[in-house]
Amino acid sequence: MDLCHVPAAQEKGWYLALMAPNVKGPNYAWLDPSRLYCHPQGLQDCVADLLQPFQGDPIDMVAGIDAMGFILGAAAAATLRKAFLAIRKAGHLCVQTLTQPYTDYSGREKVMEVRTDAITPGLRILLVDQWVETGGTMRAAIQLVERLGGVVAGVATICIEDSEGGRWIQERYKCAHCVPPHLQPRFDRHQ
């Protein structure tokens, strides 16, 4: 699918076909959504699908997770007319931060940070990232928000895989993702 084409029938998730498979090996995610972000209608429809379950919900701020979550998170924040907060990999913020160690989808140990002055007790935050595979990265973001007294209003990602971590998140938080039920098993098997 080229970057200008919009199909006549736009079923939920039509834009998933824009994503490209990994050609670089096991240290990378199995699917790359950056091509979807280059497609104006695809990006708009993706964000609309992610936000649809939260219509009418009180959301004070959108937080995007480093780095691809910045794209969807900022787009969601702009659509909702809310503030945007970047949750970063440790070492990138030059202000007072709170840190949280975690293990990412590839099994690497990492540390995430967030500025301490952006989240006040009771602030309702929609967490956005491109993908939940094992759930480690999203769980670390949840912990940061909650440790600062914020409330996780929901989790929105292109895909939440049926993993132990993905199920943990879905059991505890309102979630939205873009993968239609009939395609979910293929995404879970990385096909």
GROMACS .gro file of C-alpha atoms in nm:
model
  191
    1MET     CA    1   0.000   0.000   0.000
    2ASP     CA    2   0.150   0.335  -0.098
    3LEU     CA    3   0.160   0.633   0.133
    4CYS     CA    4  -0.115   0.819  -0.052
    5HIS     CA    5  -0.367   0.539  -0.107
    6VAL     CA    6  -0.676   0.523   0.112
    7PRO     CA    7  -0.896   0.215   0.055
    8ALA     CA    8  -1.263   0.271  -0.027
    9ALA     CA    9  -1.370   0.037   0.255
   10GLN     CA   10  -1.206   0.158   0.574
   11GLU     CA   11  -1.277  -0.111   0.832
   12LYS     CA   12  -1.128  -0.068   1.179
   13GLY     CA   13  -0.757  -0.138   1.150
   14TRP     CA   14  -0.732  -0.095   0.772
   15TYR     CA   15  -0.410   0.101   0.831
   16LEU     CA   16  -0.238  -0.200   0.994
   17ALA     CA   17  -0.144  -0.312   0.641
   18LEU     CA   18   0.086  -0.008   0.624
   19MET     CA   19   0.320  -0.154   0.885
   20ALA     CA   20   0.639  -0.322   0.768
   21PRO     CA   21   0.788  -0.648   0.901
   22ASN     CA   22   1.125  -0.655   1.075
   23VAL     CA   23   1.414  -0.719   0.834
   24LYS     CA   24   1.696  -0.644   1.081
   25GLY     CA   25   1.683  -0.934   1.326
   26PRO     CA   26   1.581  -1.032   1.681
   27ASN     CA   27   1.699  -0.712   1.856
   28TYR     CA   28   1.418  -0.521   1.685
   29ALA     CA   29   1.041  -0.531   1.720
   30TRP     CA   30   0.878  -0.775   1.480
   31LEU     CA   31   0.670  -0.509   1.308
   32ASP     CA   32   0.744  -0.141   1.240
   33PRO     CA   33   0.454   0.105   1.250
   34SER     CA   34   0.657   0.410   1.144
   35ARG     CA   35   0.527   0.377   0.787
   36LEU     CA   36   0.173   0.402   0.923
   37TYR     CA   37   0.270   0.735   1.085
   38CYS     CA   38   0.375   0.864   0.741
   39HIS     CA   39   0.023   0.809   0.604
   40PRO     CA   40  -0.198   1.106   0.700
   41GLN     CA   41  -0.535   0.926   0.688
   42GLY     CA   42  -0.388   0.611   0.843
   43LEU     CA   43  -0.249   0.803   1.139
   44GLN     CA   44  -0.576   0.996   1.188
   45ASP     CA   45  -0.784   0.678   1.178
   46CYS     CA   46  -0.545   0.497   1.413
   47VAL     CA   47  -0.567   0.778   1.670
   48ALA     CA   48  -0.947   0.794   1.634
   49ASP     CA   49  -0.972   0.418   1.696
   50LEU     CA   50  -0.745   0.444   2.001
   51LEU     CA   51  -0.946   0.728   2.153
   52GLN     CA   52  -1.296   0.600   2.074
   53PRO     CA   53  -1.331   0.389   2.394
   54PHE     CA   54  -1.236   0.690   2.607
   55GLN     CA   55  -1.498   0.932   2.470
   56GLY     CA   56  -1.656   1.107   2.765
   57ASP     CA   57  -1.394   0.978   3.012
   58PRO     CA   58  -1.215   1.236   3.225
   59ILE     CA   59  -0.858   1.261   3.093
   60ASP     CA   60  -0.630   1.542   3.210
   61MET     CA   61  -0.311   1.453   3.027
   62VAL     CA   62  -0.172   1.211   2.769
   63ALA     CA   63   0.166   1.050   2.834
   64GLY     CA   64   0.363   0.892   2.550
   65ILE     CA   65   0.635   0.636   2.612
   66ASP     CA   66   0.981   0.678   2.460
   67ALA     CA   67   1.012   0.685   2.166
   68MET     CA   68   0.744   0.572   1.922
   69GLY     CA   69   0.477   0.638   2.184
   70PHE     CA   70   0.566   1.005   2.150
   71ILE     CA   71   0.415   1.009   1.802
   72LEU     CA   72   0.081   0.848   1.889
   73GLY     CA   73   0.070   1.018   2.229
   74ALA     CA   74   0.126   1.366   2.091
   75ALA     CA   75  -0.134   1.305   1.819
   76ALA     CA   76  -0.382   1.180   2.082
   77ALA     CA   77  -0.312   1.479   2.308
   78ALA     CA   78  -0.363   1.722   2.020
   79THR     CA   79  -0.690   1.551   1.925
   80LEU     CA   80  -0.814   1.564   2.286
   81ARG     CA   81  -0.676   1.917   2.338
   82LYS     CA   82  -0.486   1.795   2.644
   83ALA     CA   83  -0.131   1.831   2.768
   84PHE     CA   84   0.135   1.584   2.657
   85LEU     CA   85   0.398   1.430   2.885
   86ALA     CA   86   0.700   1.238   2.757
   87ILE     CA   87   0.800   0.936   2.964
   88ARG     CA   88   1.166   0.891   2.871
   89LYS     CA   89   1.443   0.637   2.881
   90ALA     CA   90   1.665   0.735   3.174
   91GLY     CA   91   1.932   0.997   3.123
   92HIS     CA   92   1.752   1.226   2.879
   93LEU     CA   93   1.577   1.472   3.111
   94CYS     CA   94   1.773   1.759   3.267
   95VAL     CA   95   1.520   1.819   3.548
   96GLN     CA   96   1.424   1.636   3.869
   97THR     CA   97   1.298   1.289   3.776
   98LEU     CA   98   1.157   0.970   3.920
   99THR     CA   99   1.300   0.649   3.773
  100GLN     CA  100   1.169   0.295   3.732
  101PRO     CA  101   1.371  -0.010   3.619
  102TYR     CA  102   1.206  -0.255   3.382
  103THR     CA  103   1.274  -0.533   3.132
  104ASP     CA  104   1.170  -0.458   2.773
  105TYR     CA  105   1.028  -0.694   2.508
  106SER     CA  106   1.377  -0.811   2.407
  107GLY     CA  107   1.470  -0.905   2.764
  108ARG     CA  108   1.704  -0.608   2.812
  109GLU     CA  109   1.715  -0.435   3.150
  110LYS     CA  110   1.642  -0.063   3.119
  111VAL     CA  111   1.537   0.236   3.327
  112MET     CA  112   1.256   0.481   3.249
  113GLU     CA  113   1.211   0.830   3.394
  114VAL     CA  114   0.951   1.101   3.420
  115ARG     CA  115   0.978   1.459   3.544
  116THR     CA  116   0.843   1.491   3.898
  117ASP     CA  117   0.668   1.826   3.851
  118ALA     CA  118   0.421   1.722   3.579
  119ILE     CA  119   0.201   1.475   3.766
  120THR     CA  120  -0.001   1.588   4.066
  121PRO     CA  121  -0.211   1.359   4.287
  122GLY     CA  122  -0.538   1.263   4.119
  123LEU     CA  123  -0.432   1.374   3.769
  124ARG     CA  124  -0.592   1.133   3.519
  125ILE     CA  125  -0.343   1.020   3.256
  126LEU     CA  126  -0.397   0.824   2.934
  127LEU     CA  127  -0.080   0.621   2.865
  128VAL     CA  128   0.005   0.573   2.497
  129ASP     CA  129   0.270   0.357   2.330
  130GLN     CA  130   0.298   0.187   1.996
  131TRP     CA  131   0.285  -0.173   2.126
  132VAL     CA  132   0.249  -0.391   2.435
  133GLU     CA  133   0.436  -0.715   2.375
  134THR     CA  134   0.550  -0.846   2.716
  135GLY     CA  135   0.406  -0.551   2.910
  136GLY     CA  136   0.729  -0.456   3.089
  137THR     CA  137   0.763  -0.109   2.940
  138MET     CA  138   0.396  -0.016   2.993
  139ARG     CA  139   0.399  -0.155   3.345
  140ALA     CA  140   0.700   0.066   3.431
  141ALA     CA  141   0.513   0.371   3.295
  142ILE     CA  142   0.209   0.277   3.505
  143GLN     CA  143   0.429   0.248   3.813
  144LEU     CA  144   0.581   0.592   3.752
  145VAL     CA  145   0.240   0.757   3.715
  146GLU     CA  146   0.098   0.587   4.022
  147ARG     CA  147   0.407   0.650   4.238
  148LEU     CA  148   0.359   1.023   4.172
  149GLY     CA  149  -0.009   1.001   4.272
  150GLY     CA  150  -0.151   1.008   3.921
  151VAL     CA  151  -0.440   0.790   3.807
  152VAL     CA  152  -0.406   0.578   3.495
  153ALA     CA  153  -0.720   0.672   3.300
  154GLY     CA  154  -0.637   0.411   3.037
  155VAL     CA  155  -0.382   0.249   2.810
  156ALA     CA  156  -0.389   0.295   2.432
  157THR     CA  157  -0.158   0.112   2.190
  158ILE     CA  158  -0.169  -0.019   1.835
  159CYS     CA  159  -0.156  -0.374   1.970
  160ILE     CA  160  -0.173  -0.542   2.309
  161GLU     CA  161  -0.045  -0.895   2.266
  162ASP     CA  162  -0.198  -1.187   2.452
  163SER     CA  163   0.100  -1.228   2.684
  164GLU     CA  164   0.114  -1.251   3.063
  165GLY     CA  165   0.202  -0.881   3.080
  166GLY     CA  166  -0.060  -0.783   2.824
  167ARG     CA  167  -0.328  -0.970   3.017
  168TRP     CA  168  -0.213  -0.813   3.347
  169ILE     CA  169  -0.260  -0.464   3.199
  170GLN     CA  170  -0.597  -0.544   3.041
  171GLU     CA  171  -0.731  -0.694   3.364
  172ARG     CA  172  -0.649  -0.380   3.564
  173TYR     CA  173  -0.691  -0.084   3.327
  174LYS     CA  174  -0.926   0.034   3.058
  175CYS     CA  175  -0.746  -0.039   2.732
  176ALA     CA  176  -0.779   0.038   2.363
  177HIS     CA  177  -0.592  -0.107   2.069
  178CYS     CA  178  -0.637  -0.121   1.694
  179VAL     CA  179  -0.617  -0.492   1.612
  180PRO     CA  180  -0.955  -0.645   1.517
  181PRO     CA  181  -1.037  -0.966   1.710
  182HIS     CA  182  -1.005  -1.188   1.402
  183LEU     CA  183  -0.645  -1.068   1.348
  184GLN     CA  184  -0.536  -1.079   1.715
  185PRO     CA  185  -0.407  -1.441   1.701
  186ARG     CA  186  -0.184  -1.352   1.403
  187PHE     CA  187  -0.037  -1.056   1.591
  188ASP     CA  188   0.016  -1.269   1.902
  189ARG     CA  189   0.212  -1.521   1.690
  190HIS     CA  190   0.403  -1.238   1.514
  191GLN     CA  191   0.270  -1.335   1.172
   0.00000   0.00000   0.00000
